Coordinates of C-alpha atoms in Angstrom, one line a residue:
X627 CA -21.9 -11.2 -17.5
X628 CA -24.4 -13.9 -16.9
X629 CA -27.7 -11.3 -16.5
X630 CA -26.3 -9.9 -20.3
X631 CA -26.1 -14.0 -21.9
X632 CA -29.5 -14.5 -20.2
X633 CA -31.6 -11.2 -21.6
X634 CA -29.6 -12.2 -24.9
X635 CA -31.2 -15.0 -24.9
X636 CA -34.6 -13.5 -23.9
X637 CA -34.0 -11.3 -27.0
X638 CA -34.2 -14.2 -29.3
X639 CA -37.0 -15.6 -27.7
X640 CA -38.8 -12.8 -28.7
X641 CA -37.2 -12.9 -32.4
X642 CA -38.8 -16.1 -33.1
X643 CA -41.6 -15.8 -31.2
X644 CA -43.0 -13.7 -34.3
X645 CA -46.8 -14.8 -34.8
X646 CA -48.3 -16.0 -38.3
X647 CA -50.7 -14.3 -40.0
X648 CA -52.9 -17.1 -40.4
X649 CA -53.1 -17.3 -36.5
X650 CA -56.7 -15.7 -34.2
X651 CA -56.3 -12.4 -33.3
X652 CA -58.4 -12.0 -30.1
X653 CA -59.8 -8.2 -29.6
X654 CA -62.4 -9.3 -27.1
X655 CA -62.7 -12.2 -24.6
X656 CA -63.9 -15.3 -26.3
X657 CA -65.2 -18.1 -25.0
X658 CA -64.8 -21.7 -26.7
X659 CA -65.9 -25.0 -26.3
X660 CA -63.1 -27.8 -27.1
X661 CA -63.4 -31.0 -29.2
X662 CA -66.6 -32.9 -28.2
X663 CA -67.7 -30.4 -26.2
X664 CA -66.2 -31.8 -23.2
X665 CA -64.7 -28.1 -22.1
X666 CA -65.7 -24.3 -22.6
X667 CA -63.0 -22.1 -22.2
X668 CA -62.3 -18.4 -21.9
X669 CA -59.4 -17.1 -24.1
X670 CA -58.3 -13.9 -22.9
X671 CA -58.7 -10.4 -24.7
X672 CA -55.9 -9.5 -27.0
X673 CA -53.8 -13.4 -26.9
X674 CA -53.5 -14.9 -30.2
X675 CA -54.7 -18.4 -31.2
X676 CA -52.1 -20.6 -32.8
X677 CA -53.5 -23.0 -36.0
X678 CA -53.1 -26.4 -34.4
X679 CA -54.9 -29.9 -34.4
X680 CA -58.3 -30.1 -33.1
X681 CA -57.7 -31.9 -30.5
X682 CA -55.3 -28.7 -28.9
X683 CA -55.8 -25.4 -28.2
X684 CA -52.7 -23.6 -27.9
X685 CA -53.0 -19.1 -27.4
X686 CA -50.0 -16.9 -26.9
X687 CA -50.0 -13.1 -25.8
X688 CA -46.5 -12.3 -27.4
X689 CA -45.2 -15.5 -28.8
X690 CA -45.2 -19.4 -28.3
X691 CA -41.8 -19.3 -26.6
X692 CA -42.6 -15.6 -24.2
X693 CA -45.7 -17.7 -22.7
X694 CA -48.2 -19.8 -23.9
X695 CA -51.0 -21.7 -22.3
X696 CA -52.5 -25.5 -23.9
X697 CA -55.1 -27.3 -23.7
X698 CA -54.4 -30.9 -24.9
X699 CA -56.7 -34.3 -25.2
X700 CA -55.5 -37.5 -25.5
X701 CA -57.1 -40.8 -25.3
X702 CA -56.7 -42.6 -21.8
X703 CA -55.4 -45.3 -23.3
X704 CA -53.4 -44.2 -25.6
X705 CA -51.5 -41.2 -22.8
X706 CA -49.1 -43.1 -21.6
X707 CA -47.9 -46.0 -23.8
X708 CA -47.3 -49.0 -21.9
X709 CA -49.3 -47.7 -18.5
X710 CA -52.7 -48.9 -17.5
X711 CA -54.5 -46.3 -16.5
X712 CA -57.7 -45.3 -15.9
X713 CA -60.6 -43.0 -14.9
X714 CA -59.4 -44.2 -10.8
X715 CA -55.9 -43.5 -11.1
X716 CA -54.9 -41.4 -8.6
X717 CA -54.0 -37.8 -9.6
X718 CA -50.4 -38.5 -8.1
X719 CA -49.6 -41.3 -10.2
X720 CA -50.6 -39.4 -13.7
X721 CA -48.2 -36.8 -12.4
X722 CA -45.4 -38.7 -12.3
X723 CA -46.4 -40.7 -16.0
X724 CA -46.7 -36.9 -16.9
X725 CA -43.2 -35.4 -15.5
X726 CA -41.8 -38.4 -17.1
X727 CA -43.1 -37.9 -20.2
X728 CA -42.0 -34.3 -20.2
X729 CA -38.8 -35.6 -19.7
X730 CA -38.6 -37.4 -22.6
X731 CA -40.6 -35.2 -25.3
X732 CA -41.1 -31.6 -25.7
X733 CA -44.0 -31.4 -28.4
X734 CA -44.7 -29.1 -31.2
X735 CA -48.4 -28.2 -31.5
X736 CA -48.5 -25.5 -33.8
X737 CA -49.2 -26.1 -37.5
X738 CA -45.8 -24.0 -39.1
X739 CA -46.0 -23.4 -43.0
X740 CA -43.1 -23.7 -45.1
X741 CA -42.8 -20.2 -45.8
X742 CA -42.9 -19.4 -42.3
X743 CA -39.6 -20.9 -41.6
X744 CA -37.5 -18.5 -43.8
X745 CA -35.8 -15.2 -42.3
X746 CA -35.7 -14.8 -39.0
X747 CA -36.1 -18.3 -38.1
X748 CA -33.9 -19.5 -40.7
X749 CA -31.3 -17.7 -39.2
X750 CA -32.4 -18.6 -35.1
X751 CA -34.6 -21.7 -35.7
X752 CA -37.6 -22.1 -33.5
X753 CA -35.8 -25.8 -32.4
X754 CA -33.2 -23.5 -30.4
X755 CA -35.5 -21.2 -28.2
X756 CA -37.9 -24.1 -27.3
X757 CA -37.1 -25.7 -24.0
X758 CA -34.9 -29.2 -23.9
X759 CA -36.9 -31.8 -22.9
X760 CA -33.8 -33.6 -21.2
X761 CA -33.4 -30.5 -19.3
X762 CA -37.0 -31.4 -17.3
X763 CA -36.6 -30.9 -13.2
X764 CA -39.7 -31.5 -11.3
X765 CA -40.1 -28.6 -8.8
X766 CA -43.6 -29.9 -7.0
X767 CA -46.6 -32.2 -7.9
X768 CA -49.7 -30.8 -5.5
X769 CA -53.3 -31.6 -5.5
X770 CA -55.7 -29.4 -7.5
X771 CA -59.1 -29.1 -8.5
X772 CA -60.3 -28.2 -12.0
X773 CA -64.0 -27.3 -12.2
X774 CA -64.4 -29.6 -9.1
X775 CA -62.9 -32.7 -10.8
X776 CA -59.6 -33.9 -8.8
X777 CA -56.6 -33.6 -10.8
X778 CA -52.7 -32.8 -10.5
X779 CA -50.4 -29.8 -10.6
X780 CA -47.3 -30.0 -11.8
X781 CA -44.5 -27.9 -11.4
X782 CA -41.2 -27.9 -13.7
X783 CA -38.8 -26.0 -14.6
X784 CA -36.2 -26.6 -18.1
X785 CA -34.0 -24.9 -20.2
X786 CA -33.6 -24.1 -24.2
X787 CA -30.2 -24.4 -25.9
X788 CA -29.2 -21.1 -25.2
X789 CA -29.6 -21.3 -21.3
X790 CA -32.9 -19.8 -21.1
X791 CA -34.9 -21.2 -17.7
X792 CA -38.6 -21.8 -18.3
X793 CA -41.2 -22.5 -15.7
X794 CA -44.0 -24.7 -16.5
X795 CA -47.7 -25.4 -14.7
X796 CA -49.5 -28.3 -16.1
X797 CA -52.7 -29.2 -14.7
X798 CA -53.9 -33.1 -15.7
X799 CA -56.8 -34.8 -15.4
X800 CA -59.2 -37.5 -16.2
X801 CA -62.4 -36.2 -18.1
X802 CA -65.2 -38.3 -19.9
X803 CA -62.6 -40.9 -21.1
X804 CA -59.8 -38.6 -22.1
X805 CA -56.6 -37.5 -20.6
X806 CA -56.3 -33.4 -20.4
X807 CA -53.3 -31.2 -19.9
X808 CA -53.8 -27.8 -19.5
X809 CA -50.1 -26.2 -19.2
X810 CA -48.6 -22.8 -18.9
X811 CA -45.3 -22.3 -20.3
X812 CA -43.0 -19.2 -20.2
X813 CA -39.5 -17.8 -19.1
X814 CA -38.8 -17.3 -15.5
X815 CA -37.0 -13.5 -16.8
X816 CA -40.2 -11.3 -16.7
X817 CA -42.7 -13.6 -18.0
X818 CA -43.5 -16.1 -16.1
X819 CA -44.8 -13.8 -13.1
X820 CA -46.2 -11.0 -16.0
X821 CA -49.2 -13.5 -17.1
X822 CA -49.5 -15.9 -14.1
X823 CA -53.0 -14.3 -13.2
X824 CA -54.3 -15.1 -16.8
X825 CA -53.4 -18.2 -16.7
X826 CA -55.3 -18.8 -13.4
X827 CA -58.5 -17.0 -14.5
X828 CA -58.4 -18.9 -17.4
X829 CA -58.6 -21.7 -15.2
X830 CA -61.2 -20.7 -12.9
X831 CA -63.1 -20.2 -15.9
X832 CA -62.5 -23.7 -17.4
X833 CA -65.8 -25.3 -17.0
X834 CA -66.0 -29.5 -17.5
X835 CA -68.5 -31.1 -19.9
X836 CA -70.4 -34.0 -20.9
X837 CA -68.9 -35.0 -23.9
X838 CA -70.9 -34.8 -27.0
X839 CA -71.6 -38.3 -28.4
X840 CA -73.8 -38.0 -31.8
X841 CA -74.4 -35.2 -34.3
X842 CA -71.4 -33.3 -32.8
X843 CA -70.1 -29.8 -34.3
X844 CA -66.7 -28.6 -32.6

């Protein structure tokens, strides 16, 4: 019975993960520049890019609650309110601060239009599908190298209001005066393992660059 319940939860996640027509469909691999040209990334073919704030990259293959890869930039002095953070802060300390932050908040990055909250989404609100911040549990913290730069890898698990378990891998790095978080999030059932290699390939192809400071066009 528990197995059936989990599969039903996954079906609900599929229903609320339908992508809006204003998302960008990637028919082939596409190389993009991040904000201030501080990184380049290769977006995988057959994935979709969600409309977001300029500081955020958010992509999915089948829908945000089935798998997602995000890259988020925050100013270093704003990333962890109440904490003094610098480029010299050890990655292990940053990882613990990030874990605490994830326990307090599971942010919404996608820009949703009012019309998109009707139909299926009215019957099964998106907030029911997203993982609940308060359920986040630490699985592991490991050192990591992102394009040769010291970083951390934070692995966590969490659950949505239907009891569906999600797995998360978050890479955190200080680069060019900002804090960057690159994250993979997917349900443990079927999707997390299926798209793991895509995330690893995304990380391998990501390149950190010197930030553009004048006459920039992102």
